[in-house]
Amino acid sequence: MALIPASLRTRLVVGVFSFIAMWGFALSITRYSIPEEMEEGSFVANLATDLGLDVRSLEERKAKLDVIHSKNYLDINKDTGELVIREKIDRESICMTKTTSCFLKMDVILSSPVRIFNIELEIMDINDNAPVFRRKTMHLDISEATLPGERFSLTNAVDADVGANSIKTYYLSESKYFSIDIQTGSDGSKYVDLVLSGNLDREEHAVHDLILTAVDGGVPPRSGTASIIINVLDINDNAPIFSQPVYAVNVSENSAAGTVVMTLNATDLDEGTNAQLVYSHTLYTSEKTQELFSLDPNSGEIKVKGVIDYEESQSFEMHIQAQDRGTNPLSGHCKVTVFVTDLNDNYPEVTIKSLKSSLTEDVAVGTLIAVVSVSDRDSGANGEVELSLNRQETLPFLLNKSSEGYFEMLVSKPLDREVISKYDIILRVTDKGVPPLSENETITLEILDINDNAPTFSQSFYTIHVMENNPPGALLTSLSAFDPDLNENQYLVYFIMEKEIINTSMSMLFSINPENGDLYALKTFDYERERDFLFHIEARDSGVPPLSTNCTVHIIILDQNDNTPVIVSPWRAQGSVVEEVIPRSTDKGHLVAKVIAIDADSEQNARVTYQLLQISDSTLFSLDQYNGEIRTTRMFSYRDPRQQRLVIVAKDNGQPSLSATVTIKISTVEHAMAFSETTELPLDYDMFTDLNLYLVIGLGAVSFLLLITILVIIVLKCQKPKPKAIKIPPANRNSVISRNSVISQRSSTIADSTLISSDAYWYSLFLAETRKGKVVVRQPIIPKGAGYFVSSIPRSIGPSETTDSRASTLEQGPRRELP
């Protein structure tokens, strides 16, 4: 410790005590209680009052809320100091375990100096959760032989709430067969058992659907339900029964093997194996009948097994029994009579006599496509035939009967290849037999294309954004048109429709690939010179005659941050330092200078902010980052140097940001001198080269209006009595002249100034230095020979102060005393 300087030891001790003090603040805990599910923006507490803080200091000390091990559900209103709900709080999502207490811990952190306040927020439970069953549906299998009084365990419900809001009781829907018994566990939870209270009969009531309801103790109470499905298990106490004792069915002759004659359907009121039936022939069924028909023992399906001939036998009888598979099987019986019917066993025929396989889509209605003939070898009604087209779709064709057995197929509606390019026409011929027989014939007809569709763009107006400074030849977009025609009628060529903008053809600015519609830029665009272009693009097919369409293209040039901010005030020659002179008696908040920069870009790229890059004493001056005003933050002391150096950077808001800097040298003097003479200042024309044309026009208009105003003020001033001269000692006068100073006016009692110049840019410098009715006249170092000068006209306001400056000289002349 002996080697540590005394000043450093003092700082260490102060730091240790500060840390102990902050730790003591952090150990204090403030507790609040709120119910869960409060709405967003709800008031919790006034932290500023409870913590003994000034509301205004919350913003200054950057108060923030740090929630420990949880999501940030709350926020601090720094205007009122209130702790408010930021997002609804669900107690069950924060405290997963079913505990009666639930806390949300957080810290309120303040800076300058750092203080930490511990906050504990108790989240009180509300009845916002209904009881929920772990299983929404419970299945129970109970035999119909079960005796009353049997108990069955059920899945209990759970409730995320705690205390009085948890489950209180259960209810069962009305049933004459079942009831419930509620039991309470050692931890207070409720359990429920299902009790059988009556005899079950599966054939009377096979399934019982019950609703179990759990109700909690909240106010108002909430409830949850579960479905209980009880399947009554069967015993074999019912014999199979056929729907009727005798069945009569017809079967056609020549029926193919495997043809289903009928399916027997016996029923057994039992279930399971007691209801599984086996079908079989009894001894009363003849062997011949069993050779012609088969019986499926499981499904009871009767099928044709042999060849059935109507002329040999017109009917057959089968005696069938159905037996269940119970332990003590039961059976039922029926008789099936099969009648054989005569059959129309010859199919009609259709023949295409002549056919056109292709047609152009502009063919006339009524054009002949094909000639068709039909026939049937059967006689009577079985030999009469009808011809029709496929009825599953609407076709632009019709059939016209030309003679007995002959039909003509004609075009009935206009054709469109773009809708349907090929038709598969199904000709269906059907006889009038019972059942009728039919035959199909398919004709394929191809539709040929003609150039009857103009190309179409996906949209009629395209807006394309192009960043300025694009490379020449860059692909802007691809414009694609569609033509539904085929072959050469579909091949498209793209053109830019000629249009001149300021004597420049569109084909000099843009190019389009005639084959695929790719649009290119032929030059590099500058947002500051050209903002957008509007022209048309035509798509033309190769048909005869060709068809075409066009769309409108709007090219919008986007701004890029390619212009560096230009500092227009305070003006200085290239690479030189701006000098400012102020009295040492200047008060706090005094305006020293104002930096103004302009940017030729737009929007965010033209938004300029100001920062102090270098400063001799950071406690003396402050810089407004938005308006560029440099003000004193305190009064000068005798220890402050007479000269201060500030380097200010003006940055735009582009990406990446561009900037410009200006160095200001501030000198302080004990006394100020009056400024009363006119100084001619030659200006350099080079300072106008980078200005935007629109800014020059605007500043010129403002300059004209301000000149008119100043002339009116001069006329009014001339009507007032002449001011008395200020007596200045010769020694001081010579000192002022010998120091080669320029006079800068900075107080509220300052002479008005006016500028006589033909350029609006210099006038903007004049406007930039006007502060609250005060005018500051600069005299920068500018090459001689330019025809611009600044004149200062005194105003009868009051005595003024003068300060020295080493930037330029002021010609000696008569002094005037300001009244």
Coordinates of C-alpha atoms in Angstrom, one line a residue, residues 50-242:
D50 CA -42.4 2.4 -3.6
L51 CA -38.6 2.5 -4.3
G52 CA -38.3 6.2 -3.5
L53 CA -37.2 7.3 -6.9
D54 CA -37.9 10.4 -8.9
V55 CA -40.0 9.6 -12.0
R56 CA -37.9 12.0 -14.1
S57 CA -34.7 10.1 -13.3
L58 CA -36.1 6.7 -14.7
E59 CA -35.5 7.8 -18.3
E60 CA -32.2 9.5 -17.5
R61 CA -30.8 6.6 -15.5
K62 CA -32.0 4.1 -18.2
A63 CA -34.2 2.1 -15.9
K64 CA -34.7 -1.4 -17.1
L65 CA -36.4 -4.6 -15.8
D66 CA -34.5 -7.8 -15.7
V67 CA -36.7 -10.9 -15.1
I68 CA -34.7 -13.9 -13.6
H69 CA -35.2 -17.3 -15.2
S70 CA -38.4 -16.4 -16.9
K71 CA -40.0 -14.5 -19.8
N72 CA -40.4 -10.7 -19.4
Y73 CA -44.1 -10.3 -18.6
L74 CA -43.8 -6.8 -17.2
D75 CA -42.5 -3.4 -18.2
I76 CA -41.8 0.0 -16.6
N77 CA -43.6 3.1 -17.7
K78 CA -40.7 5.6 -17.5
D79 CA -43.1 8.5 -17.7
T80 CA -45.2 7.6 -14.7
G81 CA -42.9 5.1 -12.8
E82 CA -45.6 2.5 -12.9
L83 CA -45.0 -1.3 -13.2
V84 CA -47.5 -2.5 -15.8
I85 CA -48.4 -5.9 -17.4
R86 CA -46.7 -6.3 -20.8
E87 CA -48.1 -9.8 -21.5
K88 CA -50.7 -11.9 -19.8
I89 CA -49.2 -14.1 -17.1
D90 CA -50.3 -17.7 -16.8
R91 CA -49.5 -19.0 -13.3
E92 CA -49.6 -22.7 -14.4
S93 CA -46.9 -22.1 -17.2
I94 CA -44.5 -20.4 -14.7
C95 CA -45.0 -22.7 -11.7
M96 CA -45.3 -26.2 -13.1
T97 CA -45.6 -27.9 -9.7
K98 CA -48.9 -27.8 -7.8
T99 CA -47.7 -25.5 -5.1
T100 CA -49.8 -22.9 -3.3
S101 CA -47.2 -20.1 -3.8
C102 CA -45.8 -18.9 -7.1
F103 CA -43.2 -16.1 -7.4
L104 CA -41.8 -14.2 -10.3
K105 CA -38.4 -12.7 -9.4
M106 CA -37.0 -9.7 -11.2
D107 CA -34.5 -6.9 -10.8
V108 CA -35.0 -3.1 -11.5
I109 CA -31.6 -1.8 -12.6
L110 CA -30.6 1.9 -12.7
S111 CA -27.4 3.4 -14.0
S112 CA -25.5 6.6 -13.2
P113 CA -25.0 5.5 -10.4
V114 CA -25.9 1.8 -10.7
R115 CA -28.6 0.6 -8.3
I116 CA -30.4 -2.8 -8.3
F117 CA -33.7 -3.4 -6.6
N118 CA -35.0 -6.9 -6.1
I119 CA -38.7 -7.4 -6.9
E120 CA -40.7 -10.5 -6.1
L121 CA -44.1 -10.7 -7.7
E122 CA -46.5 -13.4 -6.3
I123 CA -48.8 -14.8 -8.9
M124 CA -52.1 -15.7 -7.2
D125 CA -54.2 -18.5 -8.7
I126 CA -57.6 -17.9 -10.2
N127 CA -60.0 -20.5 -11.4
D128 CA -58.9 -20.3 -15.1
N129 CA -58.4 -24.0 -15.7
A130 CA -61.2 -26.5 -15.9
P131 CA -60.7 -30.1 -14.8
V132 CA -59.2 -32.3 -17.5
F133 CA -59.4 -36.1 -17.7
R134 CA -56.2 -37.8 -18.7
R135 CA -58.3 -40.0 -21.0
K136 CA -61.2 -38.4 -22.8
T137 CA -62.7 -41.7 -23.5
M138 CA -62.6 -44.8 -21.2
H139 CA -63.6 -48.2 -22.5
L140 CA -64.8 -51.0 -20.2
D141 CA -65.8 -54.6 -21.2
I142 CA -68.3 -56.2 -18.8
S143 CA -70.0 -59.6 -19.3
E144 CA -73.7 -59.7 -19.4
A145 CA -73.5 -62.3 -16.7
T146 CA -71.8 -59.9 -14.2
L147 CA -73.7 -59.6 -10.9
P148 CA -74.8 -56.2 -9.6
G149 CA -72.5 -54.5 -7.0
E150 CA -69.3 -55.1 -9.1
R151 CA -66.9 -52.1 -8.9
F152 CA -64.7 -50.8 -11.7
S153 CA -61.9 -48.2 -11.4
L154 CA -62.0 -45.1 -13.5
T155 CA -59.3 -42.6 -14.6
N156 CA -59.6 -39.5 -12.4
A157 CA -59.4 -35.9 -13.6
V158 CA -56.7 -33.4 -12.9
D159 CA -57.0 -29.6 -12.4
A160 CA -54.0 -27.3 -13.0
D161 CA -55.4 -24.9 -10.4
V162 CA -54.6 -25.3 -6.7
G163 CA -56.5 -25.0 -3.4
A164 CA -60.2 -24.3 -3.5
N165 CA -60.0 -24.1 -7.3
S166 CA -59.0 -27.8 -7.6
I167 CA -61.4 -30.7 -8.2
K168 CA -64.3 -30.9 -5.7
T169 CA -66.6 -33.7 -6.8
Y170 CA -67.7 -36.0 -9.8
Y171 CA -71.1 -36.5 -11.4
L172 CA -72.3 -39.4 -13.7
S173 CA -75.0 -39.1 -16.4
E174 CA -78.3 -40.8 -15.7
S175 CA -78.2 -44.6 -15.9
K176 CA -80.3 -47.4 -14.4
Y177 CA -77.4 -49.8 -14.7
F178 CA -74.5 -47.8 -13.2
S179 CA -73.6 -45.4 -10.4
I180 CA -70.3 -43.9 -9.0
D181 CA -68.6 -44.0 -5.7
I182 CA -66.3 -41.0 -4.9
Q183 CA -63.3 -41.5 -2.5
T184 CA -60.8 -38.9 -1.1
G185 CA -57.1 -39.6 -1.0
S186 CA -54.6 -38.7 1.7
D187 CA -53.5 -35.6 -0.3
G188 CA -57.1 -34.4 -0.7
S189 CA -57.5 -35.6 -4.3
K190 CA -60.7 -37.2 -5.4
Y191 CA -61.0 -40.7 -6.9
V192 CA -64.1 -42.3 -8.5
D193 CA -65.2 -45.9 -9.0
L194 CA -68.0 -47.2 -11.3
V195 CA -70.5 -49.5 -9.6
L196 CA -72.8 -51.9 -11.5
S197 CA -76.4 -51.5 -10.1
G198 CA -78.5 -53.6 -12.4
N199 CA -78.5 -56.8 -14.6
L200 CA -77.1 -56.4 -18.1
D201 CA -78.5 -57.9 -21.3
R202 CA -76.2 -57.5 -24.3
E203 CA -79.0 -58.2 -26.8
E204 CA -81.1 -55.5 -25.2
H205 CA -78.4 -52.9 -24.6
A206 CA -74.9 -53.9 -26.0
V207 CA -73.2 -50.6 -25.4
H208 CA -73.7 -48.0 -22.6
D209 CA -72.4 -44.5 -23.2
L210 CA -72.0 -42.6 -20.0
I211 CA -70.6 -39.1 -19.3
L212 CA -68.5 -38.5 -16.2
T213 CA -68.2 -34.9 -15.1
A214 CA -65.5 -33.5 -12.8
V215 CA -66.4 -30.1 -11.1
D216 CA -63.8 -27.9 -9.2
G217 CA -64.5 -25.7 -6.2
G218 CA -63.9 -22.3 -7.9
V219 CA -66.4 -19.5 -8.1
P220 CA -67.9 -19.8 -10.6
P221 CA -67.1 -23.5 -10.8
R222 CA -65.5 -25.1 -13.9
S223 CA -66.0 -28.6 -15.1
G224 CA -64.5 -31.2 -17.5
T225 CA -66.1 -34.3 -18.9
A226 CA -65.0 -37.8 -20.1
S227 CA -66.9 -40.4 -22.0
I228 CA -67.3 -43.9 -20.6
I229 CA -68.1 -46.5 -23.2
I230 CA -69.1 -49.9 -21.7
N231 CA -69.2 -52.9 -24.0
V232 CA -71.4 -55.7 -22.7
L233 CA -69.7 -59.1 -23.4
D234 CA -71.9 -61.8 -24.9
I235 CA -72.9 -65.3 -23.8
N236 CA -74.4 -67.8 -26.3
D237 CA -78.1 -67.6 -25.5
N238 CA -79.5 -67.0 -29.0
A239 CA -79.9 -69.3 -32.1
P240 CA -79.3 -68.1 -35.7
I241 CA -82.3 -66.9 -37.6
F242 CA -82.8 -66.4 -41.4

